[in-house]
PDB file of C-alpha atoms in Angstrom:
ATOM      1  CA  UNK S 942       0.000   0.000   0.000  1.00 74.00           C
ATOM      2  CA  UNK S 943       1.274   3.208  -1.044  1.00 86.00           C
ATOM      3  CA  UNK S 944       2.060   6.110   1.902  1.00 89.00           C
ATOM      4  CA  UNK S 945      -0.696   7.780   0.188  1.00 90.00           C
ATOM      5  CA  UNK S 946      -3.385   5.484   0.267  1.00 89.00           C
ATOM      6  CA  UNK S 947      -2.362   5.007   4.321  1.00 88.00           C
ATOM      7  CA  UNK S 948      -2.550   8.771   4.731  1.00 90.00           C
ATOM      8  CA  UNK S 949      -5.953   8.706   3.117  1.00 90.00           C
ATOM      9  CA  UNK S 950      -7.118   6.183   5.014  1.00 90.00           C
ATOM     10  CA  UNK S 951      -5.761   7.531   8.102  1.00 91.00           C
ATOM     11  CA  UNK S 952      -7.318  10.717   7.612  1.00 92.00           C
ATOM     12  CA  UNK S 953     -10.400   8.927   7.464  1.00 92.00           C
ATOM     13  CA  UNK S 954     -10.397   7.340  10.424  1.00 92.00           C
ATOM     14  CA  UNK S 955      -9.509  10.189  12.317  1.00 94.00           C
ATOM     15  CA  UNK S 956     -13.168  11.973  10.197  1.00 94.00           C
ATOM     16  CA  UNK S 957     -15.076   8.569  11.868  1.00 93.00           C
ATOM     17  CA  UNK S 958     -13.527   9.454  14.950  1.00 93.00           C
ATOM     18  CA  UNK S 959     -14.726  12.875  15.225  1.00 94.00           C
ATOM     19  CA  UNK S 960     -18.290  11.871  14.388  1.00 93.00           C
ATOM     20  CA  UNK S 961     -18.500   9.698  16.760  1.00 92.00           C
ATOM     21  CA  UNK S 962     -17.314  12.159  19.439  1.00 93.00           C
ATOM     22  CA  UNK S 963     -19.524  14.766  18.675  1.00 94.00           C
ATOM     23  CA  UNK S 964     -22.553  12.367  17.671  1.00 93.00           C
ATOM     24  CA  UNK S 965     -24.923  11.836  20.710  1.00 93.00           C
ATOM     25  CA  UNK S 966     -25.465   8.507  18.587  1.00 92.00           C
ATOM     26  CA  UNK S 967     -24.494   6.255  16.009  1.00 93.00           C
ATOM     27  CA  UNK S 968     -26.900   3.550  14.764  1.00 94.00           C
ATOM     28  CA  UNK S 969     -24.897   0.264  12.672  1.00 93.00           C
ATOM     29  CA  UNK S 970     -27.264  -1.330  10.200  1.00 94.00           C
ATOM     30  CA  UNK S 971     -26.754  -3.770   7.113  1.00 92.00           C
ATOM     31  CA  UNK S 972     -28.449  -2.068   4.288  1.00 90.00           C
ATOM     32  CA  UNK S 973     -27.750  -5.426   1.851  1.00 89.00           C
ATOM     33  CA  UNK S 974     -30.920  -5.814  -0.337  1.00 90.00           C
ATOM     34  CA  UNK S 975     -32.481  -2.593  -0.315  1.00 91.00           C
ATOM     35  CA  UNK S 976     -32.822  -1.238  -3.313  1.00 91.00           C
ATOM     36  CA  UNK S 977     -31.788   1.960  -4.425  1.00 92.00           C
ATOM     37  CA  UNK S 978     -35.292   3.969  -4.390  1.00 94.00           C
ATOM     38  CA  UNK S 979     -35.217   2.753  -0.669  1.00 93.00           C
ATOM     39  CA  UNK S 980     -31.835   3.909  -0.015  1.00 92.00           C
ATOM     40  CA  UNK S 981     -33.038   7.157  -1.145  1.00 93.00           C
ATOM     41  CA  UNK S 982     -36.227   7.584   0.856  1.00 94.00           C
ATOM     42  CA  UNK S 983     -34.273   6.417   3.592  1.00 94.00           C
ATOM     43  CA  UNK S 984     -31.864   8.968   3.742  1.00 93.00           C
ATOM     44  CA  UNK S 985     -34.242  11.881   2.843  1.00 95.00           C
ATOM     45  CA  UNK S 986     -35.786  10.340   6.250  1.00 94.00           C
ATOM     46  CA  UNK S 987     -32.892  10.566   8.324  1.00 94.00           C
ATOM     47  CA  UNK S 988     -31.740  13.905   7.087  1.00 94.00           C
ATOM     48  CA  UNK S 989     -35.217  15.429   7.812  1.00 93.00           C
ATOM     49  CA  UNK S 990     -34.467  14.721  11.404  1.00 91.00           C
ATOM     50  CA  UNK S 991     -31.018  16.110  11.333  1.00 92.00           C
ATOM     51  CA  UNK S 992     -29.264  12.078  10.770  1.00 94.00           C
ATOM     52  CA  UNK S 993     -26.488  11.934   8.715  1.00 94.00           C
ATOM     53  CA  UNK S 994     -26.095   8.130   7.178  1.00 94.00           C
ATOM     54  CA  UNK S 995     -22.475   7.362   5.644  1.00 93.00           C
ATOM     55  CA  UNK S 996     -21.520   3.904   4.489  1.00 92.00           C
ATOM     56  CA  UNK S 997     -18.052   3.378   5.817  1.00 92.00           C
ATOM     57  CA  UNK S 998     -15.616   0.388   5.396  1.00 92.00           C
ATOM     58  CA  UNK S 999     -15.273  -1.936   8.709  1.00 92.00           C
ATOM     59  CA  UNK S1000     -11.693  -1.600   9.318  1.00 93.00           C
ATOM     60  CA  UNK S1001     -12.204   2.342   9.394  1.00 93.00           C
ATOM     61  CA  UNK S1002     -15.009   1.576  11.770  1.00 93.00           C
ATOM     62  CA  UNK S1003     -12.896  -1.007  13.986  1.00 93.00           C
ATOM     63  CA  UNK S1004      -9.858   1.727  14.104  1.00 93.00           C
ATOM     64  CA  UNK S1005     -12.212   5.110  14.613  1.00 93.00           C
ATOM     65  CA  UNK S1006     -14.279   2.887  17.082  1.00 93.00           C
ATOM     66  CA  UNK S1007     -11.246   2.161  19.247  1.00 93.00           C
ATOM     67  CA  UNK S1008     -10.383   5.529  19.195  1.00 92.00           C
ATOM     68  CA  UNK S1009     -13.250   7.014  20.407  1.00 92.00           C
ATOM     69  CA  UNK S1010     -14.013   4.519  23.232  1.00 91.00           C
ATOM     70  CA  UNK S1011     -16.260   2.281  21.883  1.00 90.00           C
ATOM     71  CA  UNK S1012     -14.171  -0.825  21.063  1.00 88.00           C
ATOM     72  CA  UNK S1013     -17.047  -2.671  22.045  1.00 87.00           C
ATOM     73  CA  UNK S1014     -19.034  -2.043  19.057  1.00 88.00           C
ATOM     74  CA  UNK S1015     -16.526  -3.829  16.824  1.00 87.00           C
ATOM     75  CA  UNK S1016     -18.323  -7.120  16.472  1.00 88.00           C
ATOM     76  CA  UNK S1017     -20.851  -5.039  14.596  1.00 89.00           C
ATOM     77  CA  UNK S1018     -18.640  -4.201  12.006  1.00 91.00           C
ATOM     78  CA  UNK S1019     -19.544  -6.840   9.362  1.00 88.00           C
ATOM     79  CA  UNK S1020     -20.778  -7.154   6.003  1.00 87.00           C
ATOM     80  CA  UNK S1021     -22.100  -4.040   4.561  1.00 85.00           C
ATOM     81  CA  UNK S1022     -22.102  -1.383   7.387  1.00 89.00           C
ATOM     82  CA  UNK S1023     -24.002   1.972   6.836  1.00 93.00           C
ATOM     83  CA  UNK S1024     -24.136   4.031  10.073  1.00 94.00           C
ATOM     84  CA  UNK S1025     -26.578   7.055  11.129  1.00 94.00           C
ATOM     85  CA  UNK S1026     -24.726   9.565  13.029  1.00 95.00           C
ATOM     86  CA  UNK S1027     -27.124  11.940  15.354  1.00 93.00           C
ATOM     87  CA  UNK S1028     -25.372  14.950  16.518  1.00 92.00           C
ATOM     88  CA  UNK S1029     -28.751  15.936  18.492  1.00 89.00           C
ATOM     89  CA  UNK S1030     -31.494  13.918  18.890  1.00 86.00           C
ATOM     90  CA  UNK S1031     -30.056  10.755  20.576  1.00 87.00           C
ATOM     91  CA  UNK S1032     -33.275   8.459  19.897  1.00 88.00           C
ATOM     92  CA  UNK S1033     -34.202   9.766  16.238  1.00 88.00           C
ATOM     93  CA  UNK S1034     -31.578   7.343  14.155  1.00 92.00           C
ATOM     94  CA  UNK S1035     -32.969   4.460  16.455  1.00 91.00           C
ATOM     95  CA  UNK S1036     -36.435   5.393  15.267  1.00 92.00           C
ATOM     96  CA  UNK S1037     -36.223   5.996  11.819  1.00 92.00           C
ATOM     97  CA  UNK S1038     -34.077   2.812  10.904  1.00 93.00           C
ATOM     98  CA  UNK S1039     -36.583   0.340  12.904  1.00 92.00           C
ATOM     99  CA  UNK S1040     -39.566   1.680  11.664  1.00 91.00           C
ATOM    100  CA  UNK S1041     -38.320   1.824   8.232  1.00 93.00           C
ATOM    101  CA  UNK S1042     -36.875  -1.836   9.108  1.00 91.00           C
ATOM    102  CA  UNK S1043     -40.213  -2.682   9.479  1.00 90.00           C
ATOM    103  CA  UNK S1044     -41.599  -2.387   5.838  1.00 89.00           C
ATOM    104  CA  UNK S1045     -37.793  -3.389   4.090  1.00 89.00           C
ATOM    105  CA  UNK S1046     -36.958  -6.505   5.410  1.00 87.00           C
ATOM    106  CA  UNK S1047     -33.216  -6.117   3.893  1.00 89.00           C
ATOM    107  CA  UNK S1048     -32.648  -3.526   6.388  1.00 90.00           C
ATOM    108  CA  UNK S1049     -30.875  -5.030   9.267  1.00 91.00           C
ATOM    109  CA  UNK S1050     -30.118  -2.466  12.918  1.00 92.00           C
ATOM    110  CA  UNK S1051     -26.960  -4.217  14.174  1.00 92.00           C
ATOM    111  CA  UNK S1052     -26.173  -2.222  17.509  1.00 90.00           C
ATOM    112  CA  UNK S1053     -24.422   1.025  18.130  1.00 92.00           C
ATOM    113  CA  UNK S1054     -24.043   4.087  20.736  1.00 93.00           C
ATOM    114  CA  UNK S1055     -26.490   6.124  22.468  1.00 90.00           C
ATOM    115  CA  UNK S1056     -25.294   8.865  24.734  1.00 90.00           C
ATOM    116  CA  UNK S1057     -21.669   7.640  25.111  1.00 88.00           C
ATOM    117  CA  UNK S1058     -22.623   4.274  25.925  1.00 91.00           C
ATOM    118  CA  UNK S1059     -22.537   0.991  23.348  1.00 90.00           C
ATOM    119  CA  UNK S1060     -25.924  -0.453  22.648  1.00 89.00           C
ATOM    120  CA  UNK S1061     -26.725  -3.553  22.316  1.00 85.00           C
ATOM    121  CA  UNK S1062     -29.541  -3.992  19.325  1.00 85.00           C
ATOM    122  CA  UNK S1063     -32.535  -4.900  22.343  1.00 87.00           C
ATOM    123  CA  UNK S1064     -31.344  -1.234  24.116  1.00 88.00           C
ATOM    124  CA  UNK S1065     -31.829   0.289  20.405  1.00 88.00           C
ATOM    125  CA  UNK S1066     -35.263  -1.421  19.862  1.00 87.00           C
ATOM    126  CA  UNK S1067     -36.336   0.077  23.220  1.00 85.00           C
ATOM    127  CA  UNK S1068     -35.071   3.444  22.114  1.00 82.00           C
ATOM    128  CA  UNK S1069     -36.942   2.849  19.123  1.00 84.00           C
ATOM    129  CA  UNK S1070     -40.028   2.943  21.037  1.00 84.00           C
ATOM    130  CA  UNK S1071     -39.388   6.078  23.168  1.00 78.00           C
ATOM    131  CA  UNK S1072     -41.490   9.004  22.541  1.00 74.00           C
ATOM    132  CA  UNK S1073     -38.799  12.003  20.576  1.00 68.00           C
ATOM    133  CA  UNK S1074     -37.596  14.719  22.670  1.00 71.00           C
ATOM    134  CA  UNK S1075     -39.908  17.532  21.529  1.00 75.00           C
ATOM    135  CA  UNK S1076     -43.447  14.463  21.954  1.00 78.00           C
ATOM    136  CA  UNK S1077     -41.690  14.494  25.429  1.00 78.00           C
ATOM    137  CA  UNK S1078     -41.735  18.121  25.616  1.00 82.00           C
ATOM    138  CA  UNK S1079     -45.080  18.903  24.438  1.00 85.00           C
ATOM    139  CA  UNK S1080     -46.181  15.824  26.874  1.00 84.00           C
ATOM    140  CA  UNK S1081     -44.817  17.779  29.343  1.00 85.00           C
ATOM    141  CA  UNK S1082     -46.046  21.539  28.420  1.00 85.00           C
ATOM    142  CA  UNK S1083     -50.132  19.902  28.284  1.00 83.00           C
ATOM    143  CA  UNK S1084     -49.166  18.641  31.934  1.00 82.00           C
ATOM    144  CA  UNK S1085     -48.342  22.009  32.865  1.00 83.00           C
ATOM    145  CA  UNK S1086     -51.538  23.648  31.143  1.00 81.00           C
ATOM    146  CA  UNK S1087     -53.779  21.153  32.476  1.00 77.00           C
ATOM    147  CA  UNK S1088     -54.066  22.870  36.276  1.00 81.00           C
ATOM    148  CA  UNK S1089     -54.169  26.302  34.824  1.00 78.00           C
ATOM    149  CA  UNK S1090     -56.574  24.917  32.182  1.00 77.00           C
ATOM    150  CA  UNK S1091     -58.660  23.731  34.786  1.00 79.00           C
ATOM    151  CA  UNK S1092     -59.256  27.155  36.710  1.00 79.00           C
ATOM    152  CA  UNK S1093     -59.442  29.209  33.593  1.00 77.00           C
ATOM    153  CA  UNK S1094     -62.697  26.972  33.353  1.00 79.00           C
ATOM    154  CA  UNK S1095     -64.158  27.195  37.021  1.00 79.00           C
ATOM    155  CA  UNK S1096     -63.594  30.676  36.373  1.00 81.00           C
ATOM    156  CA  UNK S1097     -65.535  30.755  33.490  1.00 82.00           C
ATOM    157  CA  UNK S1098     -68.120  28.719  34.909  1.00 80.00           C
ATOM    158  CA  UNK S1099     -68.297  30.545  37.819  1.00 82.00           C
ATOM    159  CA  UNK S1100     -68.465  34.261  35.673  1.00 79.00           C
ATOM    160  CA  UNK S1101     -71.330  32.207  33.854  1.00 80.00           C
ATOM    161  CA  UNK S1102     -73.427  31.278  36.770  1.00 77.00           C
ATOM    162  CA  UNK S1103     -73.106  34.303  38.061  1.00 71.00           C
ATOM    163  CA  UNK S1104     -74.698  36.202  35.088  1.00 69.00           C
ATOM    164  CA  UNK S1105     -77.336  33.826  35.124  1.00 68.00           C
ATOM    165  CA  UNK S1106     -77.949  34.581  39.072  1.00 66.00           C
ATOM    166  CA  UNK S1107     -78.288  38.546  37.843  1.00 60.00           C
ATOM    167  CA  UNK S1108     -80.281  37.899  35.000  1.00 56.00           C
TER     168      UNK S1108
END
């Protein structure tokens, strides 16, 4: 191998690396099989939610894995690897790939990282099923509105019976 072709590939790895720091995950699935218009919808999918999905060779993956701390996600890295990098949404890549998993058989989740922390492919099914950051957020904003909700209408009520009582 020519000194080029290392540097190359060295500079990669050290690209992978830096994703993986500043990703707050990185989903590993086999795309095999899926065919091309898939590919594409899939993509457009993940990059509405702010996912970038890069298909990267394994060795890359093993060395910019060990690098960033997550040796333990090397016995994901094989066959066709394509992975989802979220820089800030740690659950979206998780949801995205399954669901889409679920009408393209050929895509495969592997395993990956969530938060800092390697995940095996039952912790990114259970991701999968989370409710997003902002369904959490409004969940929590109607929780807050219901008590002030609630006297706005006794209020009312009150203002209402009241008229009534003049009347």
């Amino acid at each position: 191998m020519s000194k080029e072709t290392v540097a190359v590939k060295a500079q990669k790895v050290e690209e992978v690396t830096e994703q993986l720091n500043k990703s707050v995950s990185a989903i590993v699935v086999d795309y095999r099989g899926l065919t091309v218009e898939q590919v594409t919808d899939l993509r457009k999918q993940l990059r509405d939610a702010g996912v970038k999905m890069e298909v990267i060779k394994n060795k890359i993956m093993v060395r910019a894995a060990e690098k960033a701390g997550y040796a333990d996600m090397n016995d994901v890295f094989a066959g066709p690897t394509a992975v989802a990098f979220s820089e800030e949404d740690p659950v979206a890549p998780a949801k995205i790939l399954a669901n889409f998993a679920k009408t393209a058989d050929a895509l495969q989740l592997k395993g990956g990282m969530v938060e800092g922390k390697v995940a095996t492919l039952e912790e990114i099914q259970e991701y999968a099923t989370m409710p997003s950051r902002e369904e959490l957020l409004a969940t929590i904003a109607n929780l807050l509105q219901a008590p002030v909700r609630n006297v706005a209408y006794a209020v009312k009520a009150i203002a209402e019976k009241g008229d009534e009582d003049a009347a």
